[in-house]
Amino acid sequence: MTGSHKGAAGNSRGGRLRRTALIGLSFLVLLVAGVGWGYLKLTGSIDTFSADGISGDRPPDTSAGQNVLVIGSDSRSGDNSGLGGGTGTVGRSDTAFLLHVYADHRHAVAVSIPRDSLVDIPACKKPDGDWTTPQHHVMFNGAFSVGETAEGNPACTQNTVEHLTGLRVDHTVVVDFAGFSALTSAVGGVPVCLPQDIYQRDLNPKRPTRGELVFGKGPQTVSGQRALDYVRIRHGIGDGSDIGRIKRQQAFVGSLVKKVKSRGLNPTTLLPLANAATDAMTVDPGLGSADKLLSFAMSMKNIDLHNTKFVTVPWRYEGARVAIVEPEADALWAALKADRTIDGQDAAGTSEAKRSTPAPGASPSLTGPVSGEGIDVAVYNGTTVTGLAARAAELLRTHGFTVTGTATANSQDQARTVVTYGPGLQGAAGTTARLFGGARTTESGQPGIQVIVGSDFAANPSAAPVSPKPDTVPSTVADEARSADDDPCSDLSYG
């Protein structure tokens, strides 16, 4: 690692609330500062994190656009120490954007991944050089904390996002909230809108009394510490959930982008912005110089506010956690890989005939009929239903798979079918999972592919559900998309 990575520390709810909105700083800078940086000499050093921990088993680079992972950190060092929040020494980050910049350089979409999403975290490198064993069905925010260092583990989060989405991440950016605070001041404040009055206890639910009024109902402009207080709000507003907070913070980022655009992209207005950005960001080596950062930013200068969308990955509650919904999530990732916008445009400029033919490395979960030719699978019954492994084996054989054996799993309380796979078999595992609607794939330390059938297959053993059109964004995602130029008071459902 070079420079001083502005890592995360802190685990209080107040600290967590800030992190989601911190990603707005990087999103804003990368999106609108390109023209200005053509005139500016960046005076601050650009910190980078080591790329040694990036997995060697990565998705192919098949998208015509670019994918940028933006992570918010909650550092307590330096200028961050006086801003309040959590305690502790382990770097933490709870929510992230995967920003897809389309090939036409006029459209962009930022997909939020909630911190409580249950995902598989692949093998990740620790500071001592050892690699961890894969973790299954755990919270997404755990990836950044692998290794338990103050700097956090951006490479592990990148590995996790690539594993989840099947998209190659071109760049990763980490942001701290001191820079976020400075940015909101540098732009003269950000317009927001609140559906009701907010009091001190809404920021700190442990207070015995309501306390003083912090924000009045209605439109207003916030900056600096007040901007941080605004993005902290969770209790006493909306449904009090993380999902509602994500929507509100997406609206905040949209207002931030719109405000900077309205001020004009010129050296006078962008100098404070550029300085705040370089102080706040830690980036991958591919963006680790002023020239590289400038070149990338310049490629994004023509993105229109109306064509900048904010969405959340398809989700549902699973107890106190968030489950990612399939096949809708796979359809979203496939659409981004095909460079299809939220409203269905082909931003890559490819013809319908070309789009009808899947690109090499395209997600096997959503393209073409299932063919198991050359794929060996062992099947295990994870339920108490007699003969279920045999039924699954027969389904696999009818699609050309070679079943190497059937057996009873170690436990018989499997609710959801799981396909586990060894090194280099992720694609084959995805093909296998297509026969079992709702099945999840997960890397294991064992060679080969194993199917552990759950009660979901017992209830519906006939076939997988019909998947959405491979390059079509699910309606559940398109309907909730928000543009960066939306009025902050136009929709308070996120309040």
JSON list of N, CA and C in Angstrom, two decimals, residues 229-288:
[
{"chain": "A", "resi": 229, "resn": "ASP", "atom": "N", "xyz": [-24.91, 14.68, 9.46]},
{"chain": "A", "resi": 229, "resn": "ASP", "atom": "CA", "xyz": [-26.06, 14.39, 10.32]},
{"chain": "A", "resi": 229, "resn": "ASP", "atom": "C", "xyz": [-27.27, 13.96, 9.49]},
{"chain": "A", "resi": 230, "resn": "TYR", "atom": "N", "xyz": [-27.45, 14.60, 8.34]},
{"chain": "A", "resi": 230, "resn": "TYR", "atom": "CA", "xyz": [-28.58, 14.25, 7.49]},
{"chain": "A", "resi": 230, "resn": "TYR", "atom": "C", "xyz": [-28.48, 12.79, 7.03]},
{"chain": "A", "resi": 231, "resn": "VAL", "atom": "N", "xyz": [-27.32, 12.38, 6.56]},
{"chain": "A", "resi": 231, "resn": "VAL", "atom": "CA", "xyz": [-27.21, 11.02, 6.05]},
{"chain": "A", "resi": 231, "resn": "VAL", "atom": "C", "xyz": [-27.16, 9.98, 7.16]},
{"chain": "A", "resi": 232, "resn": "ARG", "atom": "N", "xyz": [-27.02, 10.43, 8.42]},
{"chain": "A", "resi": 232, "resn": "ARG", "atom": "CA", "xyz": [-27.08, 9.50, 9.55]},
{"chain": "A", "resi": 232, "resn": "ARG", "atom": "C", "xyz": [-28.49, 9.09, 9.87]},
{"chain": "A", "resi": 233, "resn": "ILE", "atom": "N", "xyz": [-29.46, 9.91, 9.50]},
{"chain": "A", "resi": 233, "resn": "ILE", "atom": "CA", "xyz": [-30.83, 9.70, 9.98]},
{"chain": "A", "resi": 233, "resn": "ILE", "atom": "C", "xyz": [-31.34, 8.32, 9.59]},
{"chain": "A", "resi": 234, "resn": "ARG", "atom": "N", "xyz": [-31.87, 7.61, 10.57]},
{"chain": "A", "resi": 234, "resn": "ARG", "atom": "CA", "xyz": [-32.54, 6.35, 10.29]},
{"chain": "A", "resi": 234, "resn": "ARG", "atom": "C", "xyz": [-33.79, 6.23, 11.16]},
{"chain": "A", "resi": 235, "resn": "HIS", "atom": "N", "xyz": [-33.63, 6.38, 12.45]},
{"chain": "A", "resi": 235, "resn": "HIS", "atom": "CA", "xyz": [-34.78, 6.26, 13.35]},
{"chain": "A", "resi": 235, "resn": "HIS", "atom": "C", "xyz": [-35.65, 7.51, 13.26]},
{"chain": "A", "resi": 236, "resn": "GLY", "atom": "N", "xyz": [-36.95, 7.32, 13.40]},
{"chain": "A", "resi": 236, "resn": "GLY", "atom": "CA", "xyz": [-37.86, 8.44, 13.38]},
{"chain": "A", "resi": 236, "resn": "GLY", "atom": "C", "xyz": [-38.20, 8.94, 12.01]},
{"chain": "A", "resi": 237, "resn": "ILE", "atom": "N", "xyz": [-37.81, 8.19, 10.97]},
{"chain": "A", "resi": 237, "resn": "ILE", "atom": "CA", "xyz": [-38.10, 8.63, 9.61]},
{"chain": "A", "resi": 237, "resn": "ILE", "atom": "C", "xyz": [-38.34, 7.40, 8.74]},
{"chain": "A", "resi": 238, "resn": "GLY", "atom": "N", "xyz": [-39.34, 7.46, 7.88]},
{"chain": "A", "resi": 238, "resn": "GLY", "atom": "CA", "xyz": [-39.64, 6.33, 7.02]},
{"chain": "A", "resi": 238, "resn": "GLY", "atom": "C", "xyz": [-39.90, 5.07, 7.83]},
{"chain": "A", "resi": 239, "resn": "ASP", "atom": "N", "xyz": [-39.45, 3.91, 7.32]},
{"chain": "A", "resi": 239, "resn": "ASP", "atom": "CA", "xyz": [-39.64, 2.66, 8.03]},
{"chain": "A", "resi": 239, "resn": "ASP", "atom": "C", "xyz": [-38.46, 2.29, 8.91]},
{"chain": "A", "resi": 240, "resn": "GLY", "atom": "N", "xyz": [-37.46, 3.18, 8.98]},
{"chain": "A", "resi": 240, "resn": "GLY", "atom": "CA", "xyz": [-36.31, 2.92, 9.83]},
{"chain": "A", "resi": 240, "resn": "GLY", "atom": "C", "xyz": [-35.36, 1.87, 9.32]},
{"chain": "A", "resi": 241, "resn": "SER", "atom": "N", "xyz": [-35.52, 1.43, 8.07]},
{"chain": "A", "resi": 241, "resn": "SER", "atom": "CA", "xyz": [-34.70, 0.34, 7.54]},
{"chain": "A", "resi": 241, "resn": "SER", "atom": "C", "xyz": [-33.49, 0.85, 6.79]},
{"chain": "A", "resi": 242, "resn": "ASP", "atom": "N", "xyz": [-32.53, -0.05, 6.57]},
{"chain": "A", "resi": 242, "resn": "ASP", "atom": "CA", "xyz": [-31.36, 0.28, 5.76]},
{"chain": "A", "resi": 242, "resn": "ASP", "atom": "C", "xyz": [-31.76, 0.55, 4.31]},
{"chain": "A", "resi": 243, "resn": "ILE", "atom": "N", "xyz": [-32.76, -0.19, 3.82]},
{"chain": "A", "resi": 243, "resn": "ILE", "atom": "CA", "xyz": [-33.17, -0.02, 2.43]},
{"chain": "A", "resi": 243, "resn": "ILE", "atom": "C", "xyz": [-33.73, 1.38, 2.22]},
{"chain": "A", "resi": 244, "resn": "GLY", "atom": "N", "xyz": [-34.58, 1.84, 3.13]},
{"chain": "A", "resi": 244, "resn": "GLY", "atom": "CA", "xyz": [-35.10, 3.20, 3.03]},
{"chain": "A", "resi": 244, "resn": "GLY", "atom": "C", "xyz": [-33.99, 4.23, 3.08]},
{"chain": "A", "resi": 245, "resn": "ARG", "atom": "N", "xyz": [-32.99, 3.99, 3.93]},
{"chain": "A", "resi": 245, "resn": "ARG", "atom": "CA", "xyz": [-31.87, 4.91, 4.04]},
{"chain": "A", "resi": 245, "resn": "ARG", "atom": "C", "xyz": [-31.06, 4.94, 2.75]},
{"chain": "A", "resi": 246, "resn": "ILE", "atom": "N", "xyz": [-30.87, 3.79, 2.11]},
{"chain": "A", "resi": 246, "resn": "ILE", "atom": "CA", "xyz": [-30.14, 3.74, 0.85]},
{"chain": "A", "resi": 246, "resn": "ILE", "atom": "C", "xyz": [-30.83, 4.61, -0.19]},
{"chain": "A", "resi": 247, "resn": "LYS", "atom": "N", "xyz": [-32.14, 4.50, -0.29]},
{"chain": "A", "resi": 247, "resn": "LYS", "atom": "CA", "xyz": [-32.86, 5.30, -1.28]},
{"chain": "A", "resi": 247, "resn": "LYS", "atom": "C", "xyz": [-32.69, 6.79, -1.00]},
{"chain": "A", "resi": 248, "resn": "ARG", "atom": "N", "xyz": [-32.75, 7.15, 0.28]},
{"chain": "A", "resi": 248, "resn": "ARG", "atom": "CA", "xyz": [-32.58, 8.56, 0.63]},
{"chain": "A", "resi": 248, "resn": "ARG", "atom": "C", "xyz": [-31.19, 9.04, 0.27]},
{"chain": "A", "resi": 249, "resn": "GLN", "atom": "N", "xyz": [-30.20, 8.21, 0.50]},
{"chain": "A", "resi": 249, "resn": "GLN", "atom": "CA", "xyz": [-28.84, 8.62, 0.22]},
{"chain": "A", "resi": 249, "resn": "GLN", "atom": "C", "xyz": [-28.53, 8.61, -1.27]},
{"chain": "A", "resi": 250, "resn": "GLN", "atom": "N", "xyz": [-29.20, 7.75, -2.02]},
{"chain": "A", "resi": 250, "resn": "GLN", "atom": "CA", "xyz": [-29.09, 7.84, -3.47]},
{"chain": "A", "resi": 250, "resn": "GLN", "atom": "C", "xyz": [-29.62, 9.19, -3.96]},
{"chain": "A", "resi": 251, "resn": "ALA", "atom": "N", "xyz": [-30.73, 9.63, -3.37]},
{"chain": "A", "resi": 251, "resn": "ALA", "atom": "CA", "xyz": [-31.28, 10.93, -3.74]},
{"chain": "A", "resi": 251, "resn": "ALA", "atom": "C", "xyz": [-30.31, 12.05, -3.36]},
{"chain": "A", "resi": 252, "resn": "PHE", "atom": "N", "xyz": [-29.62, 11.89, -2.23]},
{"chain": "A", "resi": 252, "resn": "PHE", "atom": "CA", "xyz": [-28.65, 12.89, -1.80]},
{"chain": "A", "resi": 252, "resn": "PHE", "atom": "C", "xyz": [-27.51, 12.99, -2.81]},
{"chain": "A", "resi": 253, "resn": "VAL", "atom": "N", "xyz": [-27.00, 11.85, -3.24]},
{"chain": "A", "resi": 253, "resn": "VAL", "atom": "CA", "xyz": [-25.91, 11.85, -4.22]},
{"chain": "A", "resi": 253, "resn": "VAL", "atom": "C", "xyz": [-26.36, 12.51, -5.51]},
{"chain": "A", "resi": 254, "resn": "GLY", "atom": "N", "xyz": [-27.61, 12.21, -5.94]},
{"chain": "A", "resi": 254, "resn": "GLY", "atom": "CA", "xyz": [-28.13, 12.85, -7.13]},
{"chain": "A", "resi": 254, "resn": "GLY", "atom": "C", "xyz": [-28.17, 14.37, -7.00]},
{"chain": "A", "resi": 255, "resn": "SER", "atom": "N", "xyz": [-28.59, 14.86, -5.84]},
{"chain": "A", "resi": 255, "resn": "SER", "atom": "CA", "xyz": [-28.62, 16.30, -5.61]},
{"chain": "A", "resi": 255, "resn": "SER", "atom": "C", "xyz": [-27.22, 16.89, -5.61]},
{"chain": "A", "resi": 256, "resn": "LEU", "atom": "N", "xyz": [-26.27, 16.13, -5.08]},
{"chain": "A", "resi": 256, "resn": "LEU", "atom": "CA", "xyz": [-24.88, 16.58, -5.05]},
{"chain": "A", "resi": 256, "resn": "LEU", "atom": "C", "xyz": [-24.32, 16.75, -6.46]},
{"chain": "A", "resi": 257, "resn": "VAL", "atom": "N", "xyz": [-24.56, 15.75, -7.30]},
{"chain": "A", "resi": 257, "resn": "VAL", "atom": "CA", "xyz": [-24.11, 15.82, -8.69]},
{"chain": "A", "resi": 257, "resn": "VAL", "atom": "C", "xyz": [-24.77, 17.01, -9.40]},
{"chain": "A", "resi": 258, "resn": "LYS", "atom": "N", "xyz": [-26.06, 17.15, -9.21]},
{"chain": "A", "resi": 258, "resn": "LYS", "atom": "CA", "xyz": [-26.81, 18.23, -9.86]},
{"chain": "A", "resi": 258, "resn": "LYS", "atom": "C", "xyz": [-26.29, 19.59, -9.42]},
{"chain": "A", "resi": 259, "resn": "LYS", "atom": "N", "xyz": [-25.95, 19.74, -8.13]},
{"chain": "A", "resi": 259, "resn": "LYS", "atom": "CA", "xyz": [-25.48, 21.02, -7.62]},
{"chain": "A", "resi": 259, "resn": "LYS", "atom": "C", "xyz": [-24.15, 21.40, -8.28]},
{"chain": "A", "resi": 260, "resn": "VAL", "atom": "N", "xyz": [-23.24, 20.47, -8.39]},
{"chain": "A", "resi": 260, "resn": "VAL", "atom": "CA", "xyz": [-21.94, 20.78, -8.99]},
{"chain": "A", "resi": 260, "resn": "VAL", "atom": "C", "xyz": [-22.11, 21.13, -10.47]},
{"chain": "A", "resi": 261, "resn": "LYS", "atom": "N", "xyz": [-22.95, 20.37, -11.17]},
{"chain": "A", "resi": 261, "resn": "LYS", "atom": "CA", "xyz": [-23.21, 20.67, -12.57]},
{"chain": "A", "resi": 261, "resn": "LYS", "atom": "C", "xyz": [-23.74, 22.09, -12.74]},
{"chain": "A", "resi": 262, "resn": "SER", "atom": "N", "xyz": [-24.63, 22.51, -11.81]},
{"chain": "A", "resi": 262, "resn": "SER", "atom": "CA", "xyz": [-25.25, 23.82, -11.93]},
{"chain": "A", "resi": 262, "resn": "SER", "atom": "C", "xyz": [-24.25, 24.95, -11.70]},
{"chain": "A", "resi": 263, "resn": "ARG", "atom": "N", "xyz": [-23.17, 24.67, -10.97]},
{"chain": "A", "resi": 263, "resn": "ARG", "atom": "CA", "xyz": [-22.17, 25.69, -10.69]},
{"chain": "A", "resi": 263, "resn": "ARG", "atom": "C", "xyz": [-21.19, 25.86, -11.84]},
{"chain": "A", "resi": 264, "resn": "GLY", "atom": "N", "xyz": [-21.20, 24.92, -12.77]},
{"chain": "A", "resi": 264, "resn": "GLY", "atom": "CA", "xyz": [-20.29, 25.01, -13.91]},
{"chain": "A", "resi": 264, "resn": "GLY", "atom": "C", "xyz": [-18.98, 24.30, -13.64]},
{"chain": "A", "resi": 265, "resn": "LEU", "atom": "N", "xyz": [-18.44, 23.69, -14.68]},
{"chain": "A", "resi": 265, "resn": "LEU", "atom": "CA", "xyz": [-17.18, 22.97, -14.56]},
{"chain": "A", "resi": 265, "resn": "LEU", "atom": "C", "xyz": [-16.05, 23.88, -15.02]},
{"chain": "A", "resi": 266, "resn": "ASN", "atom": "N", "xyz": [-15.49, 24.61, -14.06]},
{"chain": "A", "resi": 266, "resn": "ASN", "atom": "CA", "xyz": [-14.40, 25.51, -14.36]},
{"chain": "A", "resi": 266, "resn": "ASN", "atom": "C", "xyz": [-13.39, 25.47, -13.23]},
{"chain": "A", "resi": 267, "resn": "PRO", "atom": "N", "xyz": [-12.17, 25.93, -13.45]},
{"chain": "A", "resi": 267, "resn": "PRO", "atom": "CA", "xyz": [-11.14, 25.82, -12.43]},
{"chain": "A", "resi": 267, "resn": "PRO", "atom": "C", "xyz": [-11.54, 26.42, -11.09]},
{"chain": "A", "resi": 268, "resn": "THR", "atom": "N", "xyz": [-12.25, 27.53, -11.08]},
{"chain": "A", "resi": 268, "resn": "THR", "atom": "CA", "xyz": [-12.61, 28.17, -9.82]},
{"chain": "A", "resi": 268, "resn": "THR", "atom": "C", "xyz": [-13.52, 27.30, -8.97]},
{"chain": "A", "resi": 269, "resn": "THR", "atom": "N", "xyz": [-14.52, 26.72, -9.59]},
{"chain": "A", "resi": 269, "resn": "THR", "atom": "CA", "xyz": [-15.47, 25.92, -8.83]},
{"chain": "A", "resi": 269, "resn": "THR", "atom": "C", "xyz": [-14.93, 24.52, -8.53]},
{"chain": "A", "resi": 270, "resn": "LEU", "atom": "N", "xyz": [-14.03, 24.01, -9.40]},
{"chain": "A", "resi": 270, "resn": "LEU", "atom": "CA", "xyz": [-13.59, 22.63, -9.23]},
{"chain": "A", "resi": 270, "resn": "LEU", "atom": "C", "xyz": [-12.31, 22.47, -8.41]},
{"chain": "A", "resi": 271, "resn": "LEU", "atom": "N", "xyz": [-11.57, 23.54, -8.18]},
{"chain": "A", "resi": 271, "resn": "LEU", "atom": "CA", "xyz": [-10.34, 23.41, -7.40]},
{"chain": "A", "resi": 271, "resn": "LEU", "atom": "C", "xyz": [-10.61, 22.86, -6.00]},
{"chain": "A", "resi": 272, "resn": "PRO", "atom": "N", "xyz": [-11.57, 23.43, -5.23]},
{"chain": "A", "resi": 272, "resn": "PRO", "atom": "CA", "xyz": [-11.85, 22.84, -3.92]},
{"chain": "A", "resi": 272, "resn": "PRO", "atom": "C", "xyz": [-12.33, 21.40, -4.02]},
{"chain": "A", "resi": 273, "resn": "LEU", "atom": "N", "xyz": [-13.11, 21.12, -5.06]},
{"chain": "A", "resi": 273, "resn": "LEU", "atom": "CA", "xyz": [-13.62, 19.77, -5.27]},
{"chain": "A", "resi": 273, "resn": "LEU", "atom": "C", "xyz": [-12.48, 18.78, -5.53]},
{"chain": "A", "resi": 274, "resn": "ALA", "atom": "N", "xyz": [-11.56, 19.14, -6.41]},
{"chain": "A", "resi": 274, "resn": "ALA", "atom": "CA", "xyz": [-10.46, 18.25, -6.75]},
{"chain": "A", "resi": 274, "resn": "ALA", "atom": "C", "xyz": [-9.55, 18.00, -5.54]},
{"chain": "A", "resi": 275, "resn": "ASN", "atom": "N", "xyz": [-9.28, 19.05, -4.77]},
{"chain": "A", "resi": 275, "resn": "ASN", "atom": "CA", "xyz": [-8.44, 18.88, -3.58]},
{"chain": "A", "resi": 275, "resn": "ASN", "atom": "C", "xyz": [-9.12, 17.98, -2.56]},
{"chain": "A", "resi": 276, "resn": "ALA", "atom": "N", "xyz": [-10.42, 18.19, -2.35]},
{"chain": "A", "resi": 276, "resn": "ALA", "atom": "CA", "xyz": [-11.15, 17.34, -1.40]},
{"chain": "A", "resi": 276, "resn": "ALA", "atom": "C", "xyz": [-11.15, 15.89, -1.87]},
{"chain": "A", "resi": 277, "resn": "ALA", "atom": "N", "xyz": [-11.27, 15.71, -3.18]},
{"chain": "A", "resi": 277, "resn": "ALA", "atom": "CA", "xyz": [-11.33, 14.35, -3.73]},
{"chain": "A", "resi": 277, "resn": "ALA", "atom": "C", "xyz": [-10.03, 13.60, -3.51]},
{"chain": "A", "resi": 278, "resn": "THR", "atom": "N", "xyz": [-8.90, 14.23, -3.83]},
{"chain": "A", "resi": 278, "resn": "THR", "atom": "CA", "xyz": [-7.63, 13.53, -3.69]},
{"chain": "A", "resi": 278, "resn": "THR", "atom": "C", "xyz": [-7.31, 13.25, -2.24]},
{"chain": "A", "resi": 279, "resn": "ASP", "atom": "N", "xyz": [-7.78, 14.10, -1.34]},
{"chain": "A", "resi": 279, "resn": "ASP", "atom": "CA", "xyz": [-7.55, 13.86, 0.08]},
{"chain": "A", "resi": 279, "resn": "ASP", "atom": "C", "xyz": [-8.43, 12.75, 0.62]},
{"chain": "A", "resi": 280, "resn": "ALA", "atom": "N", "xyz": [-9.56, 12.52, -0.01]},
{"chain": "A", "resi": 280, "resn": "ALA", "atom": "CA", "xyz": [-10.55, 11.60, 0.53]},
{"chain": "A", "resi": 280, "resn": "ALA", "atom": "C", "xyz": [-10.45, 10.19, -0.06]},
{"chain": "A", "resi": 281, "resn": "MET", "atom": "N", "xyz": [-9.86, 10.04, -1.24]},
{"chain": "A", "resi": 281, "resn": "MET", "atom": "CA", "xyz": [-9.94, 8.78, -1.96]},
{"chain": "A", "resi": 281, "resn": "MET", "atom": "C", "xyz": [-8.69, 7.93, -1.82]},
{"chain": "A", "resi": 282, "resn": "THR", "atom": "N", "xyz": [-8.91, 6.63, -1.77]},
{"chain": "A", "resi": 282, "resn": "THR", "atom": "CA", "xyz": [-7.87, 5.64, -1.98]},
{"chain": "A", "resi": 282, "resn": "THR", "atom": "C", "xyz": [-8.31, 4.79, -3.15]},
{"chain": "A", "resi": 283, "resn": "VAL", "atom": "N", "xyz": [-7.45, 4.58, -4.12]},
{"chain": "A", "resi": 283, "resn": "VAL", "atom": "CA", "xyz": [-7.85, 3.95, -5.37]},
{"chain": "A", "resi": 283, "resn": "VAL", "atom": "C", "xyz": [-6.96, 2.76, -5.69]},
{"chain": "A", "resi": 284, "resn": "ASP", "atom": "N", "xyz": [-7.40, 1.96, -6.66]},
{"chain": "A", "resi": 284, "resn": "ASP", "atom": "CA", "xyz": [-6.57, 0.86, -7.14]},
{"chain": "A", "resi": 284, "resn": "ASP", "atom": "C", "xyz": [-5.43, 1.43, -7.97]},
{"chain": "A", "resi": 285, "resn": "PRO", "atom": "N", "xyz": [-4.35, 0.66, -8.17]},
{"chain": "A", "resi": 285, "resn": "PRO", "atom": "CA", "xyz": [-3.20, 1.19, -8.91]},
{"chain": "A", "resi": 285, "resn": "PRO", "atom": "C", "xyz": [-3.52, 1.69, -10.30]},
{"chain": "A", "resi": 286, "resn": "GLY", "atom": "N", "xyz": [-4.61, 1.20, -10.91]},
{"chain": "A", "resi": 286, "resn": "GLY", "atom": "CA", "xyz": [-4.99, 1.64, -12.24]},
{"chain": "A", "resi": 286, "resn": "GLY", "atom": "C", "xyz": [-5.44, 3.09, -12.29]},
{"chain": "A", "resi": 287, "resn": "LEU", "atom": "N", "xyz": [-5.73, 3.69, -11.12]},
{"chain": "A", "resi": 287, "resn": "LEU", "atom": "CA", "xyz": [-6.11, 5.10, -11.06]},
{"chain": "A", "resi": 287, "resn": "LEU", "atom": "C", "xyz": [-5.12, 5.88, -10.19]},
{"chain": "A", "resi": 288, "resn": "GLY", "atom": "N", "xyz": [-3.94, 5.32, -9.96]},
{"chain": "A", "resi": 288, "resn": "GLY", "atom": "CA", "xyz": [-3.04, 5.83, -8.93]},
{"chain": "A", "resi": 288, "resn": "GLY", "atom": "C", "xyz": [-2.16, 7.00, -9.30]}
]
